[in-house]
mmCIF file of C-alpha atoms in Angstrom:
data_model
loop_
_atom_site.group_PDB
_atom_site.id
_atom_site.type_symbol
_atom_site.label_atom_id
_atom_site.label_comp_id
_atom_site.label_asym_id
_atom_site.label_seq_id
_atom_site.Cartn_x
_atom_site.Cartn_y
_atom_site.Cartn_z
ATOM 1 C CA UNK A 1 -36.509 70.804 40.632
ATOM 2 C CA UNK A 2 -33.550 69.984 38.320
ATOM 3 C CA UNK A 3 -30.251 70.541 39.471
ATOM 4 C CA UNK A 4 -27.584 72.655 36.854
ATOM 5 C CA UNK A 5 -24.117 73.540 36.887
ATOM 6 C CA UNK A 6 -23.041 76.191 34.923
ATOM 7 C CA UNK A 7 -20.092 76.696 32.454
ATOM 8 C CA UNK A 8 -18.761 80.813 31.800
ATOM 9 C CA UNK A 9 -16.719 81.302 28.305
ATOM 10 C CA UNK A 10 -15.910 84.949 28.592
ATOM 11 C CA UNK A 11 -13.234 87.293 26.807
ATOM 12 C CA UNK A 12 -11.757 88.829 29.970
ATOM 13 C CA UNK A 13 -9.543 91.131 27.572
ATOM 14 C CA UNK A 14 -5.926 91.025 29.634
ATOM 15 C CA UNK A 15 -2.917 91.486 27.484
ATOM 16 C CA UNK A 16 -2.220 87.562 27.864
ATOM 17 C CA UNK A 17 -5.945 86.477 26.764
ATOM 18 C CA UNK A 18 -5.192 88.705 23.567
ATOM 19 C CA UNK A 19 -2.563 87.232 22.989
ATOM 20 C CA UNK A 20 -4.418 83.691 23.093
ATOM 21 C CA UNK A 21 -7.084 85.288 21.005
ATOM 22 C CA UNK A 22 -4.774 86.160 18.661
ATOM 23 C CA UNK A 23 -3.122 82.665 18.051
ATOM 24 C CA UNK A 24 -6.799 81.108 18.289
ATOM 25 C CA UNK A 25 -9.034 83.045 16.483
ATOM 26 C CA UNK A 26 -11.588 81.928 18.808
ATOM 27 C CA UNK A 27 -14.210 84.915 20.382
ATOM 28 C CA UNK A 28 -13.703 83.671 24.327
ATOM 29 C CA UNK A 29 -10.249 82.649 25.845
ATOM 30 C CA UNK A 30 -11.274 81.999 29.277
ATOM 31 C CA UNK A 31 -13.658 79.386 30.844
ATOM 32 C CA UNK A 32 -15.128 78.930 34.313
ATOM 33 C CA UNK A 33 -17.812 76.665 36.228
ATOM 34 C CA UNK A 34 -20.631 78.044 38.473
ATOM 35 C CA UNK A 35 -22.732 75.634 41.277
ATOM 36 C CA UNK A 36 -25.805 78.329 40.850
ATOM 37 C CA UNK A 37 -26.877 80.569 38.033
ATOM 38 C CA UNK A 38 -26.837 83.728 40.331
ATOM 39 C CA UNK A 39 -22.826 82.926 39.549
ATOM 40 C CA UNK A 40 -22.428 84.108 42.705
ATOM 41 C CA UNK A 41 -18.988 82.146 42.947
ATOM 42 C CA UNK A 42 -17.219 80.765 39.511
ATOM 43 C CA UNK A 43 -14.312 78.966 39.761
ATOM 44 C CA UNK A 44 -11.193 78.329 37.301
ATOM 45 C CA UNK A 45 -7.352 78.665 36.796
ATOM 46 C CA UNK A 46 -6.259 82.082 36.334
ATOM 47 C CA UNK A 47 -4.021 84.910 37.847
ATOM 48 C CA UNK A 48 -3.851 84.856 41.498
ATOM 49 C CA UNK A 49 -3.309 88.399 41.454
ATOM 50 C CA UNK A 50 -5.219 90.899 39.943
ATOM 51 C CA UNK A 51 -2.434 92.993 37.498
ATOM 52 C CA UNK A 52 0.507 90.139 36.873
ATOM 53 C CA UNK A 53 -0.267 87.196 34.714
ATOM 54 C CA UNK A 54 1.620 84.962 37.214
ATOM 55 C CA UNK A 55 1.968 83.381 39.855
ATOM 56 C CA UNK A 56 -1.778 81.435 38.674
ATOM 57 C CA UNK A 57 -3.646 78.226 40.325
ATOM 58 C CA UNK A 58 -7.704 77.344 41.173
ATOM 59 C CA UNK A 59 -8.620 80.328 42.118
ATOM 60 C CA UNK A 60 -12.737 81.746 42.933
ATOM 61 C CA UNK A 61 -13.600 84.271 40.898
ATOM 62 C CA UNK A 62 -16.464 87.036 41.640
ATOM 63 C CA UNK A 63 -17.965 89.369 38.909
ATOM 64 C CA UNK A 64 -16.823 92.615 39.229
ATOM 65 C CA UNK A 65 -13.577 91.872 41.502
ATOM 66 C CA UNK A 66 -9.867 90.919 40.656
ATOM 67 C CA UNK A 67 -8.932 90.021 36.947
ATOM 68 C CA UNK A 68 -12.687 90.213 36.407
ATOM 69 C CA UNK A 69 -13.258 93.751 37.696
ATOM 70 C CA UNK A 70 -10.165 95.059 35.561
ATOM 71 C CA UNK A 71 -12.799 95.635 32.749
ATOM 72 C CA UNK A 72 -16.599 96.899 32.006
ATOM 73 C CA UNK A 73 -16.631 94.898 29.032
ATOM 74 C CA UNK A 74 -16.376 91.512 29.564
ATOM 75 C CA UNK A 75 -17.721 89.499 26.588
ATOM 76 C CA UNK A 76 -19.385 86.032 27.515
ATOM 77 C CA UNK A 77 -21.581 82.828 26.958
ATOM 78 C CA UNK A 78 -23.174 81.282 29.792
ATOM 79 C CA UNK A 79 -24.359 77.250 28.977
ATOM 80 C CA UNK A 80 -26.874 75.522 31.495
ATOM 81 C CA UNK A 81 -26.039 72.054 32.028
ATOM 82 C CA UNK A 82 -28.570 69.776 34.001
ATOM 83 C CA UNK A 83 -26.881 67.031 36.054
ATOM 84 C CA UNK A 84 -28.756 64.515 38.576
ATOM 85 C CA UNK A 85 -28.679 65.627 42.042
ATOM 86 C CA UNK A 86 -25.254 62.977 42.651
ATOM 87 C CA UNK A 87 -23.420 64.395 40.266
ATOM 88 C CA UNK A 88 -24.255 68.205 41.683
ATOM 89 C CA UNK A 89 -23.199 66.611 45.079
ATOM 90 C CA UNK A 90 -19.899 65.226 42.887
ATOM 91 C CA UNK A 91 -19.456 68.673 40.946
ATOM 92 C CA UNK A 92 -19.826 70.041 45.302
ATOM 93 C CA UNK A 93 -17.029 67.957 46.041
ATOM 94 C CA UNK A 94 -14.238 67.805 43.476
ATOM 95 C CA UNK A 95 -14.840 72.177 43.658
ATOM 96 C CA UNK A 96 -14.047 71.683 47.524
ATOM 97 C CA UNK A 97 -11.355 69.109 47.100
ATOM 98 C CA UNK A 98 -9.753 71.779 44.686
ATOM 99 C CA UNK A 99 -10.377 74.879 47.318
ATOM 100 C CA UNK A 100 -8.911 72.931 50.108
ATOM 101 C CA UNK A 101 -5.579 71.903 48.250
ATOM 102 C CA UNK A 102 -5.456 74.609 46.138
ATOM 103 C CA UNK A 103 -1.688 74.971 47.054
ATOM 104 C CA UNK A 104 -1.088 72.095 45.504
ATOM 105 C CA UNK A 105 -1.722 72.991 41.770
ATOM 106 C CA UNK A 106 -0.050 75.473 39.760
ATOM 107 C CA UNK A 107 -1.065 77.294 36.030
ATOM 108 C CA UNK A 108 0.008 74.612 33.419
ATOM 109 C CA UNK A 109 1.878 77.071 31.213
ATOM 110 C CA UNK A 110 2.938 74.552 28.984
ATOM 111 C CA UNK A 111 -0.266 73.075 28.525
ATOM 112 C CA UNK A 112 -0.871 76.140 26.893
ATOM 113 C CA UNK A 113 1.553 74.878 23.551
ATOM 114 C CA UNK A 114 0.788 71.460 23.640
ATOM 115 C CA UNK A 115 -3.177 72.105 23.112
ATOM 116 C CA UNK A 116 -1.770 74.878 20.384
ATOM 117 C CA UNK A 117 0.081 71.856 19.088
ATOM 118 C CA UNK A 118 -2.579 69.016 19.606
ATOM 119 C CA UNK A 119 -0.273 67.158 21.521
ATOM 120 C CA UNK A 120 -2.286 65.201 24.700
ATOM 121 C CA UNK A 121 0.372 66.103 27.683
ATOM 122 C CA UNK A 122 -2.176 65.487 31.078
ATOM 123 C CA UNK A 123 -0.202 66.958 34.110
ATOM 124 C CA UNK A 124 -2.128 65.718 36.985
ATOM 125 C CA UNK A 125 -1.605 69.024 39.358
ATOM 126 C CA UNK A 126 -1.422 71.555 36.479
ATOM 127 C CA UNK A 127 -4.232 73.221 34.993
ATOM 128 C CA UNK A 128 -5.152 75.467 32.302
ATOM 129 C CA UNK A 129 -8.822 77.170 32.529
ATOM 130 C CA UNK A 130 -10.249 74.885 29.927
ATOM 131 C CA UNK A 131 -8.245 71.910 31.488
ATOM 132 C CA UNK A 132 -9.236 72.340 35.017
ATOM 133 C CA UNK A 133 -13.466 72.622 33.435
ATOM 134 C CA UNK A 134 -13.093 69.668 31.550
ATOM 135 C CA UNK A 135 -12.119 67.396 34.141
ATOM 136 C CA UNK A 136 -14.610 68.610 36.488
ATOM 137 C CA UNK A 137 -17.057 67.616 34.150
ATOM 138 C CA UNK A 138 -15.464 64.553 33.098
ATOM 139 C CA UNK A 139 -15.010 63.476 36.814
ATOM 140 C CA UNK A 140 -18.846 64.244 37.238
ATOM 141 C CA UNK A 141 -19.465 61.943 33.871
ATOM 142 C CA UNK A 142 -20.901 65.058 31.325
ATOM 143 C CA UNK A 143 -19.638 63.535 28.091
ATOM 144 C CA UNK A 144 -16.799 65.923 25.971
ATOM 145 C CA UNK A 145 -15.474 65.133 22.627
ATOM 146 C CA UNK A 146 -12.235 65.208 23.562
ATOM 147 C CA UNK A 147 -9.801 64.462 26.373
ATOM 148 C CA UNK A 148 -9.806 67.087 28.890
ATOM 149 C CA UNK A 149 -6.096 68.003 28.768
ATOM 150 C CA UNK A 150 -6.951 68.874 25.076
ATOM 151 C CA UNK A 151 -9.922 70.918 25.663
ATOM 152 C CA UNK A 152 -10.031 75.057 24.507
ATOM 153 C CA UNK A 153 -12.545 77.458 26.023
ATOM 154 C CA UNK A 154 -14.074 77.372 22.522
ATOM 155 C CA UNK A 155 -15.023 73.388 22.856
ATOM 156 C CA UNK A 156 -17.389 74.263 26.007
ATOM 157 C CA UNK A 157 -19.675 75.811 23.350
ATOM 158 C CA UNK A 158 -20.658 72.914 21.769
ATOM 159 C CA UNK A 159 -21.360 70.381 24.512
ATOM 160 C CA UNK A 160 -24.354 68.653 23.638
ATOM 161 C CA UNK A 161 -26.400 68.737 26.902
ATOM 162 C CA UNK A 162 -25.103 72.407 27.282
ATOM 163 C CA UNK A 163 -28.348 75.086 26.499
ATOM 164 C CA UNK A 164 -27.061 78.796 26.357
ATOM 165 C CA UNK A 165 -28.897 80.976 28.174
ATOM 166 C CA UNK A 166 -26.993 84.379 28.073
ATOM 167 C CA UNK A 167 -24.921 85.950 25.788
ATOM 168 C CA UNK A 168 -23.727 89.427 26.373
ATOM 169 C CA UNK A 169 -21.841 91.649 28.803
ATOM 170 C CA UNK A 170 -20.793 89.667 32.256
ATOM 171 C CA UNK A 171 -21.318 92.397 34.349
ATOM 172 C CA UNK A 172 -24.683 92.523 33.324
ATOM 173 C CA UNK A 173 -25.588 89.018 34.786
ATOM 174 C CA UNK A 174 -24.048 90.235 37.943
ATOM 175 C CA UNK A 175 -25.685 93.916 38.085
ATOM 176 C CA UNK A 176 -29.433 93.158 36.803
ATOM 177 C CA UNK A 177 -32.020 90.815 37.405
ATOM 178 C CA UNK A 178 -32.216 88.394 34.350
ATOM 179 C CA UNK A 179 -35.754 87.190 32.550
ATOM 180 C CA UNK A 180 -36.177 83.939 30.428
ATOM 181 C CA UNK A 181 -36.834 85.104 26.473
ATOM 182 C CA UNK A 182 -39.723 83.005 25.096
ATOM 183 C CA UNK A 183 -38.283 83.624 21.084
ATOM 184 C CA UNK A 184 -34.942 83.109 21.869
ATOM 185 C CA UNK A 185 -34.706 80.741 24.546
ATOM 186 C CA UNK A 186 -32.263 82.501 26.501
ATOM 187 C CA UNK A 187 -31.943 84.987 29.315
ATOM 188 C CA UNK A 188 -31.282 88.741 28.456
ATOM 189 C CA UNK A 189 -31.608 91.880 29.874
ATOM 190 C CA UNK A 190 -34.410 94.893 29.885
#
């Protein structure tokens, strides 16, 4: 059996991600990575507390709770990404690594310009979402076009291993049992 990691783009629809929608023109402002496609744990940078924007570091994320349970309607793509078993045990790793000294990195607010201004600014214990994704897979050698302190949710759509296999409402993945689509190739709902 092939080993996967999985990568969330999602419009969590918080005052602050329309505000990034807004500036981007882009359908998903938020990004996370999943170890199993049950997504029973994602992980990313983003509030630390459900209702204020800030204070904001690696955080685990679970559908329907915090940020992600302020909403019913949480638009998303969900990409498949097969990996060899090392880099799964890599992926393992760097995601622990991260949980254990998570007190050690902080949002990287102004990460947030320079990618708005294409300027390549890599602040080795600040993260953005789409920063923090990157160099995971970076790290674990899947190939990106650009350099991860440049990467925008939006670029995780186009990865060329990447295979979508759900688009649609998050809590849906979370709340139903999901069945592979012969005609469309990816997983949907009854």
């Amino acid at each position: 059996m092939a080993d996967n990691i999985y990568i969330i783009v999602a419009q969590t629809g918080t005052n602050v991600a329309k505000a990034i929608k807004f500036f981007t023109k882009k359908p998903y402002n938020h990004v996370s990575v999943a170890g199993d496609i049950e997504l029973s744990k994602m992980y990313s940078f983003f509030r630390t507390y459900r209702y204020t924007p800030l204070p904001a570091t690696f955080n685990e994320e679970i559908i329907g709770e915090g940020t992600l349970g302020l909403f019913n309607n949480i638009p998303c793509e969900i990409y498949e990404i097969p990996v060899s078993h090392e880099q799964k045990v890599h992926f393992q790793r760097l995601i622990n690594n991260f949980y254990i000294f998570r007190n050690n990195y902080s949002y990287n607010i102004l990460g947030l310009i320079a990618i708005y201004l294409n300027i390549s600014w890599d602040r080795k214990s600040h993260f953005l979402c789409s920063q923090f994704a990157a160099h995971i897979l970076s790290e674990i050698g899947i190939n990106l076009r650009k350099k991860p302190c440049l990467c925008t949710p939006d670029d995780f759509r186009y990865i060329s291993d990447a295979r979508l296999i759900y688009r649609g409402e998050l809590n849906h993945w979370h709340t139903q049992k999901y069945l592979q689509c012969s005609d469309n190739n990816f997983y949907s709902f009854n």
